[in-house]
mmCIF file of C-alpha atoms and ligand atoms in Angstrom:
data_model
loop_
_atom_site.group_PDB
_atom_site.id
_atom_site.type_symbol
_atom_site.label_atom_id
_atom_site.label_comp_id
_atom_site.label_asym_id
_atom_site.label_seq_id
_atom_site.Cartn_x
_atom_site.Cartn_y
_atom_site.Cartn_z
ATOM 1 C CA UNK A 1 -51.932 -17.731 4.908
ATOM 2 C CA UNK A 2 -49.064 -16.142 7.967
ATOM 3 C CA UNK A 3 -48.467 -13.272 6.093
ATOM 4 C CA UNK A 4 -44.899 -11.541 6.755
ATOM 5 C CA UNK A 5 -43.695 -8.512 7.963
ATOM 6 C CA UNK A 6 -41.216 -6.005 6.009
ATOM 7 C CA UNK A 7 -40.293 -3.501 8.445
ATOM 8 C CA UNK A 8 -39.119 -0.257 5.866
ATOM 9 C CA UNK A 9 -36.784 2.129 7.355
ATOM 10 C CA UNK A 10 -36.036 5.741 5.780
ATOM 11 C CA UNK A 11 -33.404 7.950 7.759
ATOM 12 C CA UNK A 12 -34.411 11.352 6.784
ATOM 13 C CA UNK A 13 -32.497 14.086 6.852
ATOM 14 C CA UNK A 14 -33.942 17.909 5.474
ATOM 15 C CA UNK A 15 -37.324 15.444 4.469
ATOM 16 C CA UNK A 16 -40.514 17.687 4.323
ATOM 17 C CA UNK A 17 -41.365 17.857 0.932
ATOM 18 C CA UNK A 18 -40.846 14.267 0.814
ATOM 19 C CA UNK A 19 -41.855 12.007 3.463
ATOM 20 C CA UNK A 20 -45.563 11.880 2.259
ATOM 21 C CA UNK A 21 -45.307 11.672 -1.456
ATOM 22 C CA UNK A 22 -42.810 8.767 -0.510
ATOM 23 C CA UNK A 23 -45.330 7.169 2.055
ATOM 24 C CA UNK A 24 -48.050 7.617 -0.382
ATOM 25 C CA UNK A 25 -45.590 5.998 -3.535
ATOM 26 C CA UNK A 26 -44.876 2.941 -1.426
ATOM 27 C CA UNK A 27 -48.314 2.516 0.096
ATOM 28 C CA UNK A 28 -49.283 1.254 -3.317
ATOM 29 C CA UNK A 29 -46.794 -1.317 -3.419
ATOM 30 C CA UNK A 30 -48.257 -1.809 0.073
ATOM 31 C CA UNK A 31 -51.736 -2.563 -1.464
ATOM 32 C CA UNK A 32 -50.372 -4.408 -3.710
ATOM 33 C CA UNK A 33 -48.717 -6.676 -1.568
ATOM 34 C CA UNK A 34 -51.172 -7.115 0.871
ATOM 35 C CA UNK A 35 -51.244 -10.596 0.391
ATOM 36 C CA UNK A 36 -48.263 -11.855 1.708
ATOM 37 C CA UNK A 37 -46.786 -9.140 3.590
ATOM 38 C CA UNK A 38 -47.626 -6.759 5.510
ATOM 39 C CA UNK A 39 -45.778 -3.805 5.773
ATOM 40 C CA UNK A 40 -44.572 -1.896 9.008
ATOM 41 C CA UNK A 41 -42.718 2.152 8.252
ATOM 42 C CA UNK A 42 -39.864 3.211 10.755
ATOM 43 C CA UNK A 43 -38.161 6.164 9.622
ATOM 44 C CA UNK A 44 -35.605 8.322 11.503
ATOM 45 C CA UNK A 45 -35.205 11.062 11.844
ATOM 46 C CA UNK A 46 -31.380 12.354 11.241
ATOM 47 C CA UNK A 47 -31.581 15.905 13.298
ATOM 48 C CA UNK A 48 -33.409 17.943 10.512
ATOM 49 C CA UNK A 49 -33.187 21.424 10.583
ATOM 50 C CA UNK A 50 -36.563 21.392 8.712
ATOM 51 C CA UNK A 51 -40.058 20.232 9.959
ATOM 52 C CA UNK A 52 -39.503 16.442 8.760
ATOM 53 C CA UNK A 53 -40.536 15.818 12.977
ATOM 54 C CA UNK A 54 -43.963 17.351 12.348
ATOM 55 C CA UNK A 55 -44.824 15.996 9.198
ATOM 56 C CA UNK A 56 -43.567 12.153 10.945
ATOM 57 C CA UNK A 57 -45.628 13.066 14.338
ATOM 58 C CA UNK A 58 -48.642 13.943 11.772
ATOM 59 C CA UNK A 59 -47.982 10.634 10.171
ATOM 60 C CA UNK A 60 -47.147 8.854 12.707
ATOM 61 C CA UNK A 61 -50.575 9.526 14.613
ATOM 62 C CA UNK A 62 -52.801 9.027 10.385
ATOM 63 C CA UNK A 63 -51.328 5.278 10.297
ATOM 64 C CA UNK A 64 -50.958 2.581 12.663
ATOM 65 C CA UNK A 65 -47.950 0.954 10.804
ATOM 66 C CA UNK A 66 -45.870 4.531 10.236
ATOM 67 C CA UNK A 67 -43.275 4.870 13.529
ATOM 68 C CA UNK A 68 -40.626 7.264 14.099
ATOM 69 C CA UNK A 69 -37.184 8.073 16.112
ATOM 70 C CA UNK A 70 -35.729 10.860 16.188
ATOM 71 C CA UNK A 71 -32.304 11.754 17.044
ATOM 72 C CA UNK A 72 -31.067 14.377 19.407
ATOM 73 C CA UNK A 73 -29.382 16.081 16.707
ATOM 74 C CA UNK A 74 -27.520 15.468 12.366
ATOM 75 C CA UNK A 75 -25.532 11.568 13.554
ATOM 76 C CA UNK A 76 -24.880 10.438 9.424
ATOM 77 C CA UNK A 77 -27.604 8.713 7.547
ATOM 78 C CA UNK A 78 -25.138 5.363 8.756
ATOM 79 C CA UNK A 79 -26.333 6.610 12.198
ATOM 80 C CA UNK A 80 -29.780 6.250 10.721
ATOM 81 C CA UNK A 81 -29.408 2.976 9.466
ATOM 82 C CA UNK A 82 -28.466 1.840 12.400
ATOM 83 C CA UNK A 83 -30.709 3.065 14.223
ATOM 84 C CA UNK A 84 -33.236 1.783 12.026
ATOM 85 C CA UNK A 85 -32.248 -2.308 12.035
ATOM 86 C CA UNK A 86 -31.944 -1.950 15.637
ATOM 87 C CA UNK A 87 -35.185 -0.729 15.820
ATOM 88 C CA UNK A 88 -36.955 -3.599 13.056
ATOM 89 C CA UNK A 89 -38.563 -6.044 14.188
ATOM 90 C CA UNK A 90 -39.450 -7.811 10.341
ATOM 91 C CA UNK A 91 -39.417 -10.713 9.071
ATOM 92 C CA UNK A 92 -38.180 -8.878 6.073
ATOM 93 C CA UNK A 93 -36.147 -5.774 6.643
ATOM 94 C CA UNK A 94 -35.694 -3.262 3.856
ATOM 95 C CA UNK A 95 -33.832 0.128 3.634
ATOM 96 C CA UNK A 96 -35.287 2.940 1.400
ATOM 97 C CA UNK A 97 -34.148 6.924 0.799
ATOM 98 C CA UNK A 98 -37.151 9.008 2.087
ATOM 99 C CA UNK A 99 -36.462 11.082 -2.136
ATOM 100 C CA UNK A 100 -37.513 8.394 -3.889
ATOM 101 C CA UNK A 101 -34.646 7.804 -5.813
ATOM 102 C CA UNK A 102 -35.128 4.322 -4.599
ATOM 103 C CA UNK A 103 -38.296 3.149 -6.681
ATOM 104 C CA UNK A 104 -40.606 1.664 -4.364
ATOM 105 C CA UNK A 105 -42.157 -1.018 -7.278
ATOM 106 C CA UNK A 106 -39.236 -2.957 -6.828
ATOM 107 C CA UNK A 107 -40.091 -4.139 -3.671
ATOM 108 C CA UNK A 108 -42.132 -6.721 -5.734
ATOM 109 C CA UNK A 109 -39.521 -8.206 -7.858
ATOM 110 C CA UNK A 110 -36.931 -8.106 -4.536
ATOM 111 C CA UNK A 111 -39.533 -9.491 -2.544
ATOM 112 C CA UNK A 112 -39.785 -12.499 -5.604
ATOM 113 C CA UNK A 113 -35.871 -13.185 -5.518
ATOM 114 C CA UNK A 114 -36.004 -13.964 -1.366
ATOM 115 C CA UNK A 115 -38.863 -16.320 -2.024
ATOM 116 C CA UNK A 116 -36.167 -17.732 -4.602
ATOM 117 C CA UNK A 117 -33.595 -18.290 -2.131
ATOM 118 C CA UNK A 118 -31.606 -14.925 -2.131
ATOM 119 C CA UNK A 119 -30.801 -13.639 1.558
ATOM 120 C CA UNK A 120 -29.763 -10.129 -0.042
ATOM 121 C CA UNK A 121 -31.566 -8.366 -2.674
ATOM 122 C CA UNK A 122 -29.779 -5.193 -3.880
ATOM 123 C CA UNK A 123 -30.253 -2.917 -6.303
ATOM 124 C CA UNK A 124 -27.678 -1.102 -8.224
ATOM 125 C CA UNK A 125 -27.588 1.695 -11.563
ATOM 126 C CA UNK A 126 -27.113 0.554 -14.255
ATOM 127 C CA UNK A 127 -25.860 3.891 -15.351
ATOM 128 C CA UNK A 128 -24.769 6.803 -13.684
ATOM 129 C CA UNK A 129 -27.130 9.278 -15.819
ATOM 130 C CA UNK A 130 -28.135 12.520 -14.610
ATOM 131 C CA UNK A 131 -24.727 12.827 -12.535
ATOM 132 C CA UNK A 132 -21.748 15.453 -12.990
ATOM 133 C CA UNK A 133 -19.337 12.910 -15.325
ATOM 134 C CA UNK A 134 -16.584 14.330 -12.654
ATOM 135 C CA UNK A 135 -18.167 12.922 -9.879
ATOM 136 C CA UNK A 136 -19.065 9.895 -11.922
ATOM 137 C CA UNK A 137 -14.977 9.470 -13.185
ATOM 138 C CA UNK A 138 -14.030 9.468 -9.296
ATOM 139 C CA UNK A 139 -16.728 6.713 -7.733
ATOM 140 C CA UNK A 140 -15.710 4.823 -10.291
ATOM 141 C CA UNK A 141 -12.113 5.284 -9.350
ATOM 142 C CA UNK A 142 -13.741 4.737 -5.864
ATOM 143 C CA UNK A 143 -14.499 1.170 -6.760
ATOM 144 C CA UNK A 144 -11.711 0.023 -8.818
ATOM 145 C CA UNK A 145 -8.973 0.922 -6.354
ATOM 146 C CA UNK A 146 -11.362 -0.612 -3.877
ATOM 147 C CA UNK A 147 -11.847 -3.876 -5.485
ATOM 148 C CA UNK A 148 -8.485 -4.470 -5.923
ATOM 149 C CA UNK A 149 -6.979 -3.223 -2.339
ATOM 150 C CA UNK A 150 -9.900 -4.637 0.246
ATOM 151 C CA UNK A 151 -11.275 -8.359 0.305
ATOM 152 C CA UNK A 152 -14.789 -6.715 0.866
ATOM 153 C CA UNK A 153 -15.773 -6.500 -2.319
ATOM 154 C CA UNK A 154 -18.351 -3.519 -3.228
ATOM 155 C CA UNK A 155 -20.395 -3.670 -6.175
ATOM 156 C CA UNK A 156 -20.602 -0.167 -7.895
ATOM 157 C CA UNK A 157 -23.062 1.799 -8.545
ATOM 158 C CA UNK A 158 -25.431 -0.299 -5.571
ATOM 159 C CA UNK A 159 -27.355 1.079 -3.109
ATOM 160 C CA UNK A 160 -28.678 0.785 0.479
ATOM 161 C CA UNK A 161 -31.680 0.237 -0.965
ATOM 162 C CA UNK A 162 -31.642 -3.529 -0.429
ATOM 163 C CA UNK A 163 -34.497 -6.161 1.133
ATOM 164 C CA UNK A 164 -32.642 -8.482 3.668
ATOM 165 C CA UNK A 165 -33.690 -11.062 5.846
ATOM 166 C CA UNK A 166 -34.319 -11.301 9.560
ATOM 167 C CA UNK A 167 -31.081 -13.670 9.472
ATOM 168 C CA UNK A 168 -28.591 -11.305 7.797
ATOM 169 C CA UNK A 169 -29.970 -8.342 9.426
ATOM 170 C CA UNK A 170 -28.900 -9.718 12.865
ATOM 171 C CA UNK A 171 -25.550 -10.627 11.541
ATOM 172 C CA UNK A 172 -24.913 -6.613 10.605
ATOM 173 C CA UNK A 173 -26.120 -5.600 14.109
ATOM 174 C CA UNK A 174 -23.497 -7.972 15.417
ATOM 175 C CA UNK A 175 -20.931 -6.246 13.767
ATOM 176 C CA UNK A 176 -20.543 -3.220 16.982
ATOM 177 C CA UNK A 177 -17.822 -1.085 15.341
ATOM 178 C CA UNK A 178 -18.680 2.819 16.350
ATOM 179 C CA UNK A 179 -17.646 4.265 12.756
ATOM 180 C CA UNK A 180 -19.915 2.285 10.048
ATOM 181 C CA UNK A 181 -18.649 1.885 6.829
ATOM 182 C CA UNK A 182 -21.859 0.126 5.600
ATOM 183 C CA UNK A 183 -21.098 -0.014 1.922
ATOM 184 C CA UNK A 184 -18.578 -2.240 3.230
ATOM 185 C CA UNK A 185 -20.702 -4.098 5.896
ATOM 186 C CA UNK A 186 -23.093 -5.405 3.750
ATOM 187 C CA UNK A 187 -20.934 -6.937 1.769
ATOM 188 C CA UNK A 188 -18.679 -8.326 4.520
ATOM 189 C CA UNK A 189 -21.802 -9.972 6.205
ATOM 190 C CA UNK A 190 -21.594 -12.265 2.838
ATOM 191 C CA UNK A 191 -25.135 -14.240 2.380
ATOM 192 C CA UNK A 192 -26.914 -14.955 -0.763
ATOM 193 C CA UNK A 193 -26.798 -11.553 -2.908
ATOM 194 C CA UNK A 194 -28.233 -10.841 -5.783
ATOM 195 C CA UNK A 195 -28.572 -7.008 -7.494
ATOM 196 C CA UNK A 196 -30.921 -5.855 -9.703
ATOM 197 C CA UNK A 197 -30.494 -3.085 -11.781
ATOM 198 C CA UNK A 198 -32.107 -0.048 -12.491
ATOM 199 C CA UNK A 199 -32.920 3.094 -13.883
ATOM 200 C CA UNK A 200 -31.311 6.125 -12.195
ATOM 201 C CA UNK A 201 -33.596 8.659 -10.761
ATOM 202 C CA UNK A 202 -33.746 12.258 -9.602
ATOM 203 C CA UNK A 203 -34.912 12.939 -6.820
ATOM 204 C CA UNK A 204 -38.587 13.946 -6.210
ATOM 205 C CA UNK A 205 -37.750 16.887 -4.207
ATOM 206 C CA UNK A 206 -35.464 18.630 -1.793
ATOM 207 C CA UNK A 207 -31.650 18.753 -2.244
ATOM 208 C CA UNK A 208 -29.387 15.830 -1.616
ATOM 209 C CA UNK A 209 -27.120 16.180 1.329
ATOM 210 C CA UNK A 210 -23.756 15.446 -0.739
ATOM 211 C CA UNK A 211 -21.153 17.252 -2.361
ATOM 212 C CA UNK A 212 -18.239 16.757 -3.723
ATOM 213 C CA UNK A 213 -16.212 17.222 -0.419
ATOM 214 C CA UNK A 214 -18.458 14.752 1.865
ATOM 215 C CA UNK A 215 -18.320 12.489 -0.516
ATOM 216 C CA UNK A 216 -14.475 12.355 -0.910
ATOM 217 C CA UNK A 217 -14.352 12.394 2.765
ATOM 218 C CA UNK A 218 -16.571 9.400 2.549
ATOM 219 C CA UNK A 219 -14.492 7.465 0.093
ATOM 220 C CA UNK A 220 -11.677 7.664 2.335
ATOM 221 C CA UNK A 221 -13.727 6.929 5.241
ATOM 222 C CA UNK A 222 -14.441 3.468 3.421
ATOM 223 C CA UNK A 223 -10.882 3.275 2.850
ATOM 224 C CA UNK A 224 -9.571 3.098 5.896
ATOM 225 C CA UNK A 225 -12.685 1.173 7.629
ATOM 226 C CA UNK A 226 -11.861 -1.471 5.066
ATOM 227 C CA UNK A 227 -8.391 -1.833 3.999
ATOM 228 C CA UNK A 228 -4.749 -1.674 5.397
ATOM 229 C CA UNK A 229 -3.622 0.119 1.758
ATOM 230 C CA UNK A 230 -2.841 2.686 2.995
ATOM 231 C CA UNK A 231 -0.642 1.514 5.513
ATOM 232 C CA UNK A 232 1.322 -1.017 3.082
ATOM 233 C CA UNK A 233 1.428 2.121 0.930
ATOM 234 C CA UNK A 234 3.577 3.752 3.843
ATOM 235 C CA UNK A 235 5.507 0.545 3.862
ATOM 236 C CA UNK A 236 6.697 0.657 0.417
ATOM 237 C CA UNK A 237 7.222 4.190 -0.126
ATOM 238 C CA UNK A 238 9.908 3.744 3.086
ATOM 239 C CA UNK A 239 11.016 0.466 0.938
ATOM 240 C CA UNK A 240 11.811 2.198 -2.219
ATOM 241 C CA UNK A 241 12.857 5.292 -0.420
ATOM 242 C CA UNK A 242 15.446 2.886 1.218
ATOM 243 C CA UNK A 243 16.933 1.621 -1.779
ATOM 244 C CA UNK A 244 17.343 4.147 -3.640
ATOM 245 C CA UNK A 245 19.288 5.407 -0.874
ATOM 246 C CA UNK A 246 21.504 2.107 -0.844
ATOM 247 C CA UNK A 247 21.997 3.141 -4.570
ATOM 248 C CA UNK A 248 23.060 6.823 -4.262
ATOM 249 C CA UNK A 249 25.235 5.781 -1.172
ATOM 250 C CA UNK A 250 27.057 3.477 -3.334
ATOM 251 C CA UNK A 251 26.916 6.072 -5.622
ATOM 252 C CA UNK A 252 28.694 8.650 -3.774
ATOM 253 C CA UNK A 253 30.848 5.981 -2.294
ATOM 254 C CA UNK A 254 32.047 4.451 -5.615
ATOM 255 C CA UNK A 255 32.437 8.350 -7.635
ATOM 256 C CA UNK A 256 34.832 9.072 -4.607
ATOM 257 C CA UNK A 257 37.043 6.092 -4.816
ATOM 258 C CA UNK A 258 37.676 6.589 -8.688
ATOM 259 C CA UNK A 259 36.966 10.415 -9.988
ATOM 260 C CA UNK A 260 37.632 12.120 -6.582
ATOM 261 C CA UNK A 261 36.106 14.810 -5.251
ATOM 262 C CA UNK A 262 32.574 15.957 -3.825
ATOM 263 C CA UNK A 263 29.892 17.067 -5.525
ATOM 264 C CA UNK A 264 28.681 20.797 -5.045
ATOM 265 C CA UNK A 265 25.051 19.502 -5.083
ATOM 266 C CA UNK A 266 23.051 21.977 -2.639
ATOM 267 C CA UNK A 267 19.833 21.628 -4.877
ATOM 268 C CA UNK A 268 19.674 18.286 -5.174
ATOM 269 C CA UNK A 269 20.419 17.839 -1.418
ATOM 270 C CA UNK A 270 17.610 19.816 -0.574
ATOM 271 C CA UNK A 271 15.298 18.286 -2.941
ATOM 272 C CA UNK A 272 16.068 14.675 -1.305
ATOM 273 C CA UNK A 273 15.479 15.942 2.061
ATOM 274 C CA UNK A 274 12.010 17.346 1.094
ATOM 275 C CA UNK A 275 11.427 14.239 -0.588
ATOM 276 C CA UNK A 276 12.192 12.650 2.307
ATOM 277 C CA UNK A 277 10.052 14.280 4.780
ATOM 278 C CA UNK A 278 7.188 14.513 2.695
ATOM 279 C CA UNK A 279 7.505 10.376 2.567
ATOM 280 C CA UNK A 280 7.582 10.591 6.493
ATOM 281 C CA UNK A 281 4.953 12.808 6.713
ATOM 282 C CA UNK A 282 2.349 11.359 4.306
ATOM 283 C CA UNK A 283 3.283 7.712 6.229
ATOM 284 C CA UNK A 284 2.651 9.601 9.899
ATOM 285 C CA UNK A 285 -0.073 11.146 8.682
ATOM 286 C CA UNK A 286 -1.739 7.846 7.244
ATOM 287 C CA UNK A 287 -0.913 6.320 10.683
ATOM 288 C CA UNK A 288 -2.335 8.803 12.466
ATOM 289 C CA UNK A 289 -5.366 8.278 10.627
ATOM 290 C CA UNK A 290 -5.845 4.963 11.681
ATOM 291 C CA UNK A 291 -4.940 5.610 15.405
ATOM 292 C CA UNK A 292 -7.983 8.618 15.219
ATOM 293 C CA UNK A 293 -10.350 5.670 14.349
ATOM 294 C CA UNK A 294 -9.120 3.348 16.676
ATOM 295 C CA UNK A 295 -9.187 6.520 19.050
ATOM 296 C CA UNK A 296 -12.698 6.706 18.886
ATOM 297 C CA UNK A 297 -13.646 2.860 18.471
ATOM 298 C CA UNK A 298 -12.163 3.464 22.112
ATOM 299 C CA UNK A 299 -14.415 5.405 23.287
ATOM 300 C CA UNK A 300 -17.107 2.857 22.701
ATOM 301 C CA UNK A 301 -19.519 6.156 22.175
ATOM 302 C CA UNK A 302 -22.916 5.363 20.778
ATOM 303 C CA UNK A 303 -23.430 5.897 17.211
ATOM 304 C CA UNK A 304 -26.630 7.483 17.811
ATOM 305 C CA UNK A 305 -28.779 9.530 20.451
ATOM 306 C CA UNK A 306 -32.924 9.093 20.104
ATOM 307 C CA UNK A 307 -34.226 12.225 21.777
ATOM 308 C CA UNK A 308 -37.995 11.505 20.404
ATOM 309 C CA UNK A 309 -39.703 7.806 19.440
ATOM 310 C CA UNK A 310 -43.318 8.138 18.430
ATOM 311 C CA UNK A 311 -45.566 5.455 20.775
HETATM 312 N N1 UDP B 401 -29.640 10.706 4.787
HETATM 313 C C1 UDP B 401 -30.274 11.350 6.454
HETATM 314 N N2 UDP B 401 -28.702 11.879 7.755
HETATM 315 C C2 UDP B 401 -27.799 12.612 6.408
HETATM 316 C C3 UDP B 401 -28.171 12.401 5.343
HETATM 317 C C4 UDP B 401 -29.192 12.279 4.734
HETATM 318 O O1 UDP B 401 -30.343 10.457 7.486
HETATM 319 O O2 UDP B 401 -26.868 13.169 7.283
HETATM 320 C C5 UDP B 401 -31.072 10.881 4.391
HETATM 321 C C6 UDP B 401 -31.936 11.531 3.201
HETATM 322 O O3 UDP B 401 -32.743 12.148 4.047
HETATM 323 C C7 UDP B 401 -32.592 10.640 2.347
HETATM 324 C C8 UDP B 401 -31.077 9.653 2.482
HETATM 325 O O4 UDP B 401 -30.077 9.087 3.549
HETATM 326 O O5 UDP B 401 -33.381 9.626 2.904
HETATM 327 C C9 UDP B 401 -30.004 9.636 1.295
HETATM 328 O O6 UDP B 401 -29.831 10.770 0.783
HETATM 329 P P1 UDP B 401 -29.854 12.166 -0.481
HETATM 330 O O7 UDP B 401 -30.519 12.025 -1.016
HETATM 331 O O8 UDP B 401 -29.271 13.037 0.103
HETATM 332 O O9 UDP B 401 -28.238 10.830 -0.892
HETATM 333 P P2 UDP B 401 -28.222 10.660 -2.731
HETATM 334 O O10 UDP B 401 -29.391 10.060 -2.626
HETATM 335 O O11 UDP B 401 -27.761 12.000 -3.395
HETATM 336 O O12 UDP B 401 -26.668 10.017 -2.540
HETATM 337 MG MG1 MG B 402 -31.058 10.918 -2.847
#
């Protein structure tokens, strides 16, 4: 039987300790699936500051089916994903973290689902165990708000770990925006998608490169890239304060005509001015955010720059 080729994309940022354990674990699965699939590894070194590149050079010499790309600096995981997807030539493509938080043994079930006719098999964490409560809270909030304001559905707890057919990847690559928010892009392209749940795992080694602030920035990016809700917020705030001011004017005029006299209201006046000023600045800020995205988008800069590549 003709075996299908599976390209595995692994973005790596400071993963010197995890690459070998990752390969060892995945190669077990490779052996188990050898009758159906040929594995091909594409590691993307995202400007790591440790010995990641050195390790990658070594493993690519040791194994014929291990390749790597190395960026000229840190471009972020999204860029790593894109570079990997552009490089991959498999019939099936998957994206995995280097830290073994994405269990390689799931590939067997995921492949099964593809055989059943799905185009994309994603994975989602069944729970958020081992995560700080405050982070879980904000993550839940993000998905809740996102699902109510964006047409693009984003599944709570969905990982980037997913198995896709060639057709899906080709569609993803047709989206040539520079600001790439994968969670949105993956779901935007559609197709038959199913999710397999799994228990959250700790990293085998190394440290997560996310902190609270970077996650917050990431989620704001998600909103800006996949929804117009913040702009609508500005419009609604404007409409609301417009109607309030009409009521205010009516109140003042009627009062003048009936009771007479003016109100000695310095404090209330200042409060109102501050409030309106605040709303205006907020609206300007929101517009500015979108403008900045448009600015970046029109420059058409490359998403990443490759400095070195395995043969
Ligand atoms: N990563 C990357 N570039 C970055 C940050 C992270 O390529 O700027 C990679 C990282 O090496 C790992 C994956 O993205 O393979 C997920 O990162 P991490 O484990 O830090 O995120 P978490 O699992 O905590 O969400
Ligand atoms: Mg991780």
